[in-house]
Tab-separated table of C-alpha atoms and ligand atoms in Angstrom:
chain	number	residue	atom	x	y	z
A	13	UNK	CA	-40.462	44.853	187.043
A	14	UNK	CA	-43.688	44.621	188.943
A	15	UNK	CA	-45.065	41.159	190.317
A	16	UNK	CA	-47.565	39.696	188.052
A	17	UNK	CA	-51.034	41.107	189.320
A	18	UNK	CA	-53.944	38.855	187.970
A	19	UNK	CA	-56.689	41.367	188.827
A	20	UNK	CA	-54.732	44.579	186.927
A	21	UNK	CA	-54.560	42.108	183.638
A	22	UNK	CA	-58.130	41.415	183.921
A	23	UNK	CA	-59.091	45.400	184.595
A	24	UNK	CA	-57.055	46.279	181.695
A	25	UNK	CA	-55.553	44.019	179.078
A	26	UNK	CA	-57.253	42.246	176.385
A	27	UNK	CA	-55.666	39.233	174.811
A	28	UNK	CA	-55.840	37.835	171.531
A	29	UNK	CA	-57.968	35.141	170.498
A	30	UNK	CA	-59.257	35.137	173.874
A	31	UNK	CA	-62.829	34.779	175.455
A	32	UNK	CA	-61.687	37.130	178.151
A	33	UNK	CA	-64.823	35.756	180.329
A	34	UNK	CA	-62.758	32.853	180.598
A	35	UNK	CA	-60.047	34.518	182.316
A	36	UNK	CA	-62.207	35.256	185.570
A	37	UNK	CA	-61.541	31.730	186.426
A	38	UNK	CA	-58.736	30.795	184.658
A	39	UNK	CA	-56.568	34.104	184.459
A	40	UNK	CA	-53.184	34.034	181.909
A	41	UNK	CA	-50.365	32.016	182.674
A	42	UNK	CA	-47.392	34.625	183.719
A	43	UNK	CA	-43.907	33.999	182.233
A	44	UNK	CA	-40.919	35.076	183.784
A	45	UNK	CA	-38.483	33.522	181.658
A	46	UNK	CA	-37.695	32.103	178.084
A	47	UNK	CA	-34.469	29.928	177.993
A	48	UNK	CA	-33.510	27.742	174.959
A	49	UNK	CA	-36.716	25.528	174.115
A	50	UNK	CA	-38.558	26.028	177.349
A	51	UNK	CA	-40.557	28.986	179.097
A	52	UNK	CA	-40.453	29.382	182.630
A	53	UNK	CA	-43.384	30.057	183.811
A	54	UNK	CA	-43.525	32.577	187.185
A	55	UNK	CA	-44.534	29.710	189.684
A	56	UNK	CA	-41.250	27.954	188.560
A	57	UNK	CA	-42.633	25.389	186.140
A	58	UNK	CA	-40.459	24.873	183.101
A	59	UNK	CA	-42.410	24.140	179.995
A	60	UNK	CA	-41.573	22.844	176.369
A	61	UNK	CA	-42.345	25.389	173.833
A	62	UNK	CA	-44.205	22.615	171.675
A	63	UNK	CA	-45.587	24.877	169.354
A	64	UNK	CA	-43.010	27.476	168.952
A	65	UNK	CA	-44.891	30.409	170.343
A	66	UNK	CA	-47.587	30.679	167.919
A	67	UNK	CA	-45.101	28.937	165.344
A	68	UNK	CA	-42.537	31.427	165.597
A	69	UNK	CA	-39.228	30.313	167.484
A	70	UNK	CA	-36.750	28.623	165.291
A	71	UNK	CA	-33.328	28.708	167.439
A	72	UNK	CA	-35.045	28.614	170.997
A	73	UNK	CA	-35.400	31.527	173.193
A	74	UNK	CA	-32.691	33.708	174.259
A	75	UNK	CA	-30.073	32.570	171.896
A	76	UNK	CA	-27.010	34.758	172.401
A	77	UNK	CA	-26.413	35.626	168.943
A	78	UNK	CA	-29.917	37.041	168.464
A	79	UNK	CA	-29.728	38.868	171.675
A	80	UNK	CA	-26.232	40.277	170.869
A	81	UNK	CA	-27.451	41.363	167.273
A	82	UNK	CA	-30.526	43.176	168.936
A	83	UNK	CA	-28.265	44.961	171.353
A	84	UNK	CA	-25.553	45.752	168.906
A	85	UNK	CA	-28.074	47.531	166.476
A	86	UNK	CA	-30.031	49.410	169.031
A	87	UNK	CA	-26.810	51.152	169.742
A	88	UNK	CA	-26.255	52.137	166.344
A	89	UNK	CA	-29.662	52.896	164.596
A	90	UNK	CA	-32.800	51.974	166.662
A	91	UNK	CA	-35.182	53.064	164.042
A	92	UNK	CA	-35.742	55.448	161.231
A	93	UNK	CA	-38.505	55.787	158.931
A	94	UNK	CA	-38.306	54.047	155.841
A	95	UNK	CA	-39.767	56.148	152.909
A	96	UNK	CA	-36.658	58.208	151.700
A	97	UNK	CA	-34.141	56.430	154.097
A	98	UNK	CA	-32.652	53.234	153.962
A	99	UNK	CA	-29.777	51.332	156.217
A	100	UNK	CA	-27.692	48.375	156.185
A	101	UNK	CA	-29.574	45.845	158.269
A	102	UNK	CA	-32.325	45.866	155.672
A	103	UNK	CA	-29.941	45.790	152.749
A	104	UNK	CA	-27.986	42.929	154.699
A	105	UNK	CA	-31.416	40.982	155.030
A	106	UNK	CA	-32.429	41.321	151.288
A	107	UNK	CA	-29.042	40.513	150.241
A	108	UNK	CA	-28.790	37.205	152.385
A	109	UNK	CA	-32.329	36.053	151.540
A	110	UNK	CA	-31.948	36.484	148.077
A	111	UNK	CA	-29.824	33.599	146.811
A	112	UNK	CA	-32.176	31.123	149.106
A	113	UNK	CA	-35.788	32.339	147.540
A	114	UNK	CA	-37.213	30.612	144.695
A	115	UNK	CA	-35.674	31.954	141.377
A	116	UNK	CA	-37.665	35.250	139.961
A	117	UNK	CA	-38.395	36.426	143.300
A	118	UNK	CA	-36.019	39.816	142.872
A	119	UNK	CA	-38.098	42.860	144.580
A	120	UNK	CA	-38.615	43.001	148.688
A	121	UNK	CA	-41.285	45.207	150.414
A	122	UNK	CA	-41.050	45.176	154.147
A	123	UNK	CA	-44.000	45.405	156.520
A	124	UNK	CA	-44.434	43.921	160.220
A	125	UNK	CA	-46.386	40.649	160.716
A	126	UNK	CA	-47.885	37.694	158.822
A	127	UNK	CA	-51.020	39.766	158.090
A	128	UNK	CA	-49.604	42.786	156.541
A	129	UNK	CA	-47.170	40.702	154.182
A	130	UNK	CA	-50.304	38.917	153.107
A	131	UNK	CA	-52.260	42.170	153.112
A	132	UNK	CA	-49.484	43.647	150.677
A	133	UNK	CA	-49.516	40.876	148.337
A	134	UNK	CA	-53.146	41.266	147.872
A	135	UNK	CA	-53.086	44.963	147.185
A	136	UNK	CA	-49.968	44.580	145.161
A	137	UNK	CA	-51.290	42.053	142.840
A	138	UNK	CA	-54.433	43.806	142.265
A	139	UNK	CA	-52.729	47.020	141.462
A	140	UNK	CA	-50.631	45.582	139.256
A	141	UNK	CA	-53.474	43.669	137.147
A	142	UNK	CA	-55.047	47.179	137.281
A	143	UNK	CA	-52.116	49.178	135.660
A	144	UNK	CA	-51.652	46.213	133.371
A	145	UNK	CA	-54.727	46.590	131.926
A	146	UNK	CA	-56.532	43.596	133.537
A	147	UNK	CA	-59.759	45.338	133.902
A	148	UNK	CA	-62.485	43.122	135.664
A	149	UNK	CA	-60.107	41.045	137.623
A	150	UNK	CA	-62.045	42.144	141.042
A	151	UNK	CA	-61.711	38.808	142.905
A	152	UNK	CA	-59.448	36.510	144.287
A	153	UNK	CA	-59.073	32.785	144.807
A	154	UNK	CA	-57.797	31.210	147.653
A	155	UNK	CA	-58.024	27.595	149.264
A	156	UNK	CA	-61.061	26.663	151.469
A	157	UNK	CA	-59.855	26.183	155.075
A	158	UNK	CA	-57.114	28.670	154.427
A	159	UNK	CA	-55.731	31.197	157.091
A	160	UNK	CA	-54.118	34.486	156.125
A	161	UNK	CA	-54.059	36.616	159.307
A	162	UNK	CA	-56.658	38.741	160.768
A	163	UNK	CA	-56.586	41.853	159.065
A	164	UNK	CA	-60.011	42.294	156.659
A	165	UNK	CA	-57.976	41.760	153.825
A	166	UNK	CA	-56.640	38.505	155.086
A	167	UNK	CA	-59.915	37.373	156.677
A	168	UNK	CA	-61.215	38.074	153.355
A	169	UNK	CA	-59.234	35.392	151.531
A	170	UNK	CA	-59.559	32.793	154.613
A	171	UNK	CA	-62.094	30.444	155.366
A	172	UNK	CA	-65.324	32.277	155.212
A	173	UNK	CA	-68.061	32.016	157.976
A	174	UNK	CA	-66.258	30.001	160.708
A	175	UNK	CA	-66.258	31.172	164.241
A	176	UNK	CA	-63.587	33.822	163.591
A	177	UNK	CA	-64.667	35.399	160.137
A	178	UNK	CA	-68.549	34.752	159.819
A	179	UNK	CA	-69.328	38.311	161.323
A	180	UNK	CA	-67.150	39.954	159.069
A	181	UNK	CA	-68.692	38.551	155.867
A	182	UNK	CA	-70.662	41.905	154.850
A	183	UNK	CA	-67.021	43.586	154.975
A	184	UNK	CA	-64.821	41.137	152.825
A	185	UNK	CA	-63.138	40.962	149.793
A	186	UNK	CA	-64.627	38.995	147.110
A	187	UNK	CA	-63.163	35.827	146.874
A	188	UNK	CA	-63.853	32.221	145.142
A	189	UNK	CA	-62.651	29.069	147.100
A	190	UNK	CA	-61.238	25.885	146.319
A	191	UNK	CA	-61.413	22.674	148.003
A	192	UNK	CA	-58.209	20.632	147.925
A	193	UNK	CA	-57.829	17.310	149.577
A	194	UNK	CA	-55.148	16.345	152.389
A	195	UNK	CA	-52.466	14.104	151.271
A	196	UNK	CA	-52.682	10.665	152.999
A	197	UNK	CA	-48.848	10.016	152.014
A	198	UNK	CA	-48.064	12.152	155.119
A	199	UNK	CA	-49.798	9.773	157.614
A	200	UNK	CA	-48.019	7.773	159.522
A	201	UNK	CA	-50.271	4.360	158.705
A	202	UNK	CA	-51.418	5.569	155.159
A	203	UNK	CA	-54.286	3.859	153.345
A	204	UNK	CA	-53.434	4.692	149.944
A	205	UNK	CA	-56.331	2.722	148.210
A	206	UNK	CA	-58.395	5.213	145.906
A	207	UNK	CA	-55.816	7.946	146.343
A	208	UNK	CA	-54.558	7.801	142.725
A	209	UNK	CA	-58.199	8.817	141.663
A	210	UNK	CA	-58.753	10.853	144.572
A	211	UNK	CA	-55.581	13.303	143.093
A	212	UNK	CA	-56.926	13.134	139.681
A	213	UNK	CA	-60.410	14.142	140.600
A	214	UNK	CA	-58.957	17.259	142.493
A	215	UNK	CA	-56.520	18.010	139.771
A	216	UNK	CA	-59.661	18.011	137.597
A	217	UNK	CA	-61.374	20.118	140.307
A	218	UNK	CA	-58.820	22.548	140.008
A	219	UNK	CA	-58.886	22.812	136.393
A	220	UNK	CA	-62.605	23.237	136.538
A	221	UNK	CA	-62.875	26.079	138.968
A	222	UNK	CA	-59.975	28.069	136.861
A	223	UNK	CA	-62.327	27.621	133.726
A	224	UNK	CA	-65.210	29.147	135.611
A	225	UNK	CA	-63.239	31.850	137.709
A	226	UNK	CA	-59.932	32.289	135.901
A	227	UNK	CA	-60.439	35.052	134.107
A	228	UNK	CA	-61.728	37.694	137.027
A	229	UNK	CA	-58.852	36.674	139.330
A	230	UNK	CA	-56.484	38.977	140.452
A	231	UNK	CA	-54.627	36.173	142.267
A	232	UNK	CA	-54.643	32.925	144.131
A	233	UNK	CA	-53.398	32.563	147.691
A	234	UNK	CA	-52.585	29.513	149.276
A	235	UNK	CA	-50.218	28.018	152.090
A	236	UNK	CA	-48.227	25.666	150.247
A	237	UNK	CA	-48.058	22.079	151.496
A	238	UNK	CA	-49.493	22.764	155.136
A	239	UNK	CA	-52.720	24.702	155.706
A	240	UNK	CA	-51.525	25.315	159.471
A	241	UNK	CA	-54.600	27.074	161.354
A	242	UNK	CA	-56.946	25.323	159.249
A	243	UNK	CA	-56.327	22.260	161.264
A	244	UNK	CA	-52.381	21.556	160.099
A	245	UNK	CA	-54.292	20.183	156.691
A	246	UNK	CA	-51.021	18.747	154.572
A	247	UNK	CA	-52.097	18.917	150.723
A	248	UNK	CA	-50.591	17.377	147.833
A	249	UNK	CA	-47.323	19.183	146.204
A	250	UNK	CA	-49.007	17.906	142.738
A	251	UNK	CA	-51.784	20.386	143.221
A	252	UNK	CA	-49.523	23.132	143.972
A	253	UNK	CA	-47.651	22.792	140.476
A	254	UNK	CA	-51.415	22.286	138.767
A	255	UNK	CA	-51.903	25.482	140.730
A	256	UNK	CA	-49.059	27.235	139.435
A	257	UNK	CA	-50.073	25.868	135.666
A	258	UNK	CA	-53.380	27.224	136.051
A	259	UNK	CA	-52.356	30.647	137.251
A	260	UNK	CA	-50.175	31.055	134.388
A	261	UNK	CA	-52.742	29.852	131.803
A	262	UNK	CA	-55.320	32.308	132.883
A	263	UNK	CA	-53.051	35.488	133.577
A	264	UNK	CA	-53.544	34.916	137.689
A	265	UNK	CA	-50.834	35.922	139.878
A	266	UNK	CA	-49.887	32.831	142.541
A	267	UNK	CA	-49.382	34.175	146.278
A	268	UNK	CA	-48.098	31.371	148.485
A	269	UNK	CA	-48.087	32.316	152.108
A	270	UNK	CA	-45.050	31.150	153.987
A	271	UNK	CA	-45.902	33.005	157.134
A	272	UNK	CA	-46.243	29.775	158.849
A	273	UNK	CA	-44.158	27.280	156.451
A	274	UNK	CA	-41.087	29.318	155.770
A	275	UNK	CA	-37.686	28.682	157.427
A	276	UNK	CA	-37.624	24.924	157.783
A	277	UNK	CA	-40.730	24.001	159.342
A	278	UNK	CA	-41.693	21.459	156.594
A	279	UNK	CA	-38.115	20.401	156.060
A	280	UNK	CA	-37.001	22.698	153.285
A	281	UNK	CA	-36.217	26.425	153.848
A	282	UNK	CA	-39.431	26.966	152.102
A	283	UNK	CA	-41.979	24.284	151.640
A	284	UNK	CA	-42.490	25.459	147.977
A	285	UNK	CA	-39.321	23.970	147.107
A	286	UNK	CA	-40.528	20.633	147.426
A	287	UNK	CA	-42.938	21.254	144.536
A	288	UNK	CA	-40.463	23.083	142.447
A	289	UNK	CA	-43.075	25.994	142.359
A	290	UNK	CA	-42.084	29.735	142.197
A	291	UNK	CA	-44.899	32.367	143.235
A	292	UNK	CA	-45.367	35.511	141.860
A	293	UNK	CA	-45.608	36.667	145.434
A	294	UNK	CA	-44.192	35.082	148.685
A	295	UNK	CA	-45.167	36.349	152.244
A	296	UNK	CA	-42.994	35.677	154.902
A	297	UNK	CA	-42.810	36.706	158.500
A	298	UNK	CA	-42.643	34.360	161.864
A	299	UNK	CA	-39.615	32.475	161.544
A	300	UNK	CA	-37.653	35.306	159.870
A	301	UNK	CA	-36.239	36.908	163.061
A	302	UNK	CA	-35.724	33.521	164.651
A	303	UNK	CA	-39.317	34.381	166.242
A	304	UNK	CA	-37.828	37.112	168.677
A	305	UNK	CA	-39.182	40.176	166.657
A	306	UNK	CA	-42.054	41.107	164.433
A	307	UNK	CA	-41.048	41.628	160.898
A	308	UNK	CA	-42.335	40.607	157.617
A	309	UNK	CA	-41.474	40.573	154.067
A	310	UNK	CA	-43.686	40.201	150.811
A	311	UNK	CA	-41.546	39.043	147.840
A	312	UNK	CA	-42.268	39.775	144.110
A	313	UNK	CA	-40.975	39.474	140.365
A	314	UNK	CA	-39.441	42.303	138.384
A	315	UNK	CA	-42.594	41.692	136.546
A	316	UNK	CA	-44.874	42.671	138.925
A	317	UNK	CA	-42.431	45.573	139.987
A	318	UNK	CA	-42.408	47.077	136.140
A	319	UNK	CA	-46.086	47.899	136.559
A	320	UNK	CA	-45.287	50.230	139.092
A	321	UNK	CA	-42.821	52.117	137.419
A	322	UNK	CA	-43.537	55.351	136.274
A	323	UNK	CA	-43.385	59.210	136.753
A	324	UNK	CA	-44.954	60.654	139.737
A	325	UNK	CA	-48.109	61.890	138.371
A	326	UNK	CA	-48.934	58.700	136.923
A	327	UNK	CA	-49.851	57.319	140.301
A	328	UNK	CA	-48.610	54.095	139.473
A	329	UNK	CA	-47.065	54.100	143.011
A	330	UNK	CA	-47.615	51.454	145.652
A	331	UNK	CA	-49.123	53.802	148.421
A	332	UNK	CA	-48.567	51.764	151.319
A	333	UNK	CA	-46.323	51.698	154.484
A	334	UNK	CA	-46.125	51.008	157.977
A	335	UNK	CA	-44.313	53.142	160.555
A	336	UNK	CA	-42.213	50.283	161.540
A	337	UNK	CA	-41.564	49.129	157.986
A	338	UNK	CA	-37.853	47.518	158.060
A	339	UNK	CA	-37.341	48.260	161.464
A	340	UNK	CA	-33.428	48.137	161.861
A	341	UNK	CA	-33.458	45.934	164.909
A	342	UNK	CA	-35.565	43.069	163.416
A	343	UNK	CA	-33.891	43.356	160.313
A	344	UNK	CA	-30.309	42.967	162.089
A	345	UNK	CA	-32.005	40.070	164.259
A	346	UNK	CA	-33.177	38.079	161.130
A	347	UNK	CA	-29.524	38.336	159.636
A	348	UNK	CA	-28.386	36.823	162.671
A	349	UNK	CA	-30.904	34.207	162.393
A	350	UNK	CA	-30.078	33.575	158.668
A	351	UNK	CA	-26.655	33.248	159.870
A	352	UNK	CA	-27.389	30.846	162.382
A	353	UNK	CA	-29.098	28.358	160.021
A	354	UNK	CA	-25.517	28.053	158.261
A	355	UNK	CA	-23.614	28.231	161.581
A	356	UNK	CA	-25.785	25.520	163.389
A	357	UNK	CA	-26.634	23.585	160.570
A	358	UNK	CA	-30.254	24.359	161.279
A	359	UNK	CA	-31.774	22.793	158.556
A	360	UNK	CA	-29.748	19.447	159.380
A	361	UNK	CA	-30.770	19.720	163.106
A	362	UNK	CA	-34.490	20.315	161.783
A	363	UNK	CA	-34.625	16.586	159.466
A	364	UNK	CA	-33.113	14.665	162.750
A	365	UNK	CA	-36.015	16.279	164.786
A	366	UNK	CA	-38.504	15.206	162.154
A	367	UNK	CA	-37.419	12.023	161.929
A	368	UNK	CA	-37.765	11.679	165.682
A	369	UNK	CA	-40.939	13.398	165.779
A	370	UNK	CA	-42.494	10.856	163.099
A	371	UNK	CA	-41.172	7.791	164.934
A	372	UNK	CA	-42.834	9.309	167.802
A	373	UNK	CA	-45.837	10.122	166.496
A	374	UNK	CA	-46.106	6.578	164.872
A	375	UNK	CA	-45.955	5.008	168.334
A	376	UNK	CA	-49.136	7.767	168.974
A	377	UNK	CA	-51.064	6.724	166.347
A	378	UNK	CA	-51.885	3.578	168.221
A	379	UNK	CA	-54.013	5.551	170.871
A	380	UNK	CA	-57.606	4.940	170.954
A	381	UNK	CA	-58.414	8.670	170.968
A	382	UNK	CA	-56.160	9.568	167.911
A	383	UNK	CA	-56.896	9.463	164.422
A	384	UNK	CA	-54.898	10.562	161.113
A	385	UNK	CA	-51.615	11.071	162.863
A	386	UNK	CA	-49.248	12.781	160.141
A	387	UNK	CA	-46.396	14.433	159.848
A	388	UNK	CA	-44.549	16.924	157.534
A	389	UNK	CA	-41.029	18.109	158.469
A	390	UNK	CA	-41.109	19.080	162.039
A	391	UNK	CA	-44.888	19.522	162.085
A	392	UNK	CA	-46.968	16.441	163.678
A	393	UNK	CA	-50.757	16.616	163.667
A	394	UNK	CA	-53.670	14.273	164.607
A	395	UNK	CA	-57.478	14.516	164.687
A	396	UNK	CA	-58.677	13.697	168.563
A	397	UNK	CA	-61.559	11.813	169.117
A	398	UNK	CA	-63.707	10.785	172.198
A	399	UNK	CA	-62.483	7.007	172.418
A	400	UNK	CA	-65.951	6.099	173.487
A	401	UNK	CA	-67.997	7.290	170.830
A	402	UNK	CA	-64.955	7.864	167.959
A	403	UNK	CA	-66.633	11.260	167.353
A	404	UNK	CA	-64.773	14.901	168.042
A	405	UNK	CA	-65.535	15.973	171.601
A	406	UNK	CA	-68.699	18.389	171.381
A	407	UNK	CA	-67.396	21.824	171.361
A	408	UNK	CA	-68.683	22.934	174.384
A	409	UNK	CA	-66.143	20.580	176.206
A	410	UNK	CA	-63.607	22.547	175.492
A	411	UNK	CA	-61.225	20.067	174.875
A	412	UNK	CA	-58.559	22.047	173.204
A	413	UNK	CA	-58.568	24.409	176.106
A	414	UNK	CA	-58.458	22.031	178.804
A	415	UNK	CA	-55.920	19.861	177.350
A	416	UNK	CA	-53.723	23.107	177.063
A	417	UNK	CA	-54.229	23.801	180.365
A	418	UNK	CA	-53.822	20.206	181.726
A	419	UNK	CA	-50.726	19.950	179.221
A	420	UNK	CA	-48.485	22.932	181.101
A	421	UNK	CA	-49.000	21.356	184.479
A	422	UNK	CA	-46.901	18.400	182.936
A	423	UNK	CA	-44.389	20.612	181.534
A	424	UNK	CA	-45.643	20.981	178.060
A	425	UNK	CA	-46.936	24.139	175.897
A	426	UNK	CA	-49.565	22.680	173.342
A	427	UNK	CA	-52.591	24.134	172.306
A	428	UNK	CA	-54.633	22.086	170.163
A	429	UNK	CA	-56.986	23.659	167.156
A	430	UNK	CA	-60.243	22.505	167.706
A	431	UNK	CA	-59.788	18.907	167.257
A	432	UNK	CA	-56.625	18.718	165.662
A	433	UNK	CA	-53.697	18.220	168.012
A	434	UNK	CA	-50.388	19.296	167.055
A	435	UNK	CA	-46.696	19.830	167.839
A	436	UNK	CA	-44.463	22.466	166.110
A	437	UNK	CA	-41.243	22.770	167.955
A	438	UNK	CA	-38.648	25.421	167.499
A	439	UNK	CA	-36.510	23.305	164.896
A	440	UNK	CA	-33.387	22.618	167.335
A	441	UNK	CA	-35.562	20.975	169.812
A	442	UNK	CA	-33.586	17.847	171.194
A	443	UNK	CA	-34.877	14.537	169.800
A	444	UNK	CA	-35.143	13.377	173.508
A	445	UNK	CA	-37.095	16.233	174.359
A	446	UNK	CA	-39.616	15.803	171.630
A	447	UNK	CA	-40.101	11.853	172.777
A	448	UNK	CA	-40.890	13.173	176.344
A	449	UNK	CA	-43.559	15.246	174.849
A	450	UNK	CA	-45.170	12.695	172.836
A	451	UNK	CA	-45.252	10.517	175.978
A	452	UNK	CA	-46.882	13.384	177.620
A	453	UNK	CA	-49.279	13.851	175.167
A	454	UNK	CA	-50.208	10.229	175.330
A	455	UNK	CA	-50.565	9.891	179.121
A	456	UNK	CA	-52.949	13.049	178.753
A	457	UNK	CA	-54.860	11.349	176.802
A	458	UNK	CA	-55.592	8.647	179.248
B	12	PLP	C1	-50.079	30.971	156.787
B	12	PLP	C2	-50.578	32.511	157.890
B	12	PLP	N1	-50.595	33.919	157.309
B	12	PLP	C3	-50.686	34.617	158.142
B	12	PLP	C4	-50.368	34.537	159.310
B	12	PLP	C5	-50.836	36.075	159.981
B	12	PLP	O1	-49.720	36.155	160.750
B	12	PLP	P1	-49.780	37.262	161.968
B	12	PLP	O2	-50.350	36.688	163.054
B	12	PLP	O3	-48.232	37.457	162.034
B	12	PLP	O4	-50.540	38.410	161.437
B	12	PLP	C6	-50.345	33.551	160.252
B	12	PLP	C7	-50.430	33.265	161.203
B	12	PLP	O5	-50.613	32.014	162.140
B	12	PLP	C8	-50.134	32.358	159.126
B	12	PLP	O6	-50.221	30.789	159.690
């Protein structure tokens, strides 16, 4: 392997979500290794992967069982197209997931990343509506401040007109957005005065939204319990229950995007379990392979599947697929990851981690720069303000970028989203490492 060459990187490699000019002065950080819950930087530093490498990692890096599954599968069948062919790793993955899913989800479509899992759900929901005669359902419903990925369809149902999406406005899907409040019960020091009334008003707002838009929507998409990229907004399960009710009442499919929340992040295997809500579509990715290979699934029901059933000439087929659909290597690793959930009691460990995180976060809540400290499962978040003014740091200060870089010097990978500072570590992170990480955050906040 050649040495890392900053000039070569700058000359040829375009990094995601990055103003590349920044790398003129602040080059990307070379990674030389990954071991357990740590990343090993090329200069010898060891940093805790405090955000699970973009919310993907579950069991730590380089888990021998996942690495072995990958090597074994590689020696058997590395890849084959999935139209007209099938293979054991794909079947095994579906077999293992079926009993763990909300009831009713019986049909699984494979793709490669969270955005395409969403894209598939949007297209399938729309086509199902058309093929069952639901003409005029040409719009989607979505939560305000949502995020569902970066392909154009996914952008169309995400938050509109922010710095990431505004430029694409003329190209996007027709979408009506519903605002939901954050749930103060997640805060470590909640003030619940007025919450019952606020929840009742939000429920009424949801009903009004469906009364106005319901008949024109093909589907409504939401990240259950936690709007992650929108700033770790934890929203009430009661509203998810009402969302299901209103979707049923108005003939709208409910798509739950568990790309970020799936596989134990919020305390249960899937976040929708906490509201006991069963979606018509469930999108999974990120933690599906334990965070080491790209793979995604869009699950749906027999009812939806039935609208695509017919003779070829009827053109009811779902004409969609990707070159690497159901890649056997990724499927084999995903199977091994699910086995680890049982063999290493990962959800129990996540519960212990979640309790340690909440305790440490409660300590952090007293810091003068911290507002609205809250947790859900193994996710902890807060808003950061300038303690001198009580207001967020001005965007031009690049607080989140500077904080991210400073934290690396102190052994922690953390990357605030705007003024939202959060931790979302691998589920197997030892509690003492999390206590150290929160102490580091506190020190760095000054
Ligand atoms: C809720 C949600 N949906 C979809 C996506 C898109 O996933 P990917 O980056 O794999 O395309 C993300 C990514 O962060 C996400 O958080």
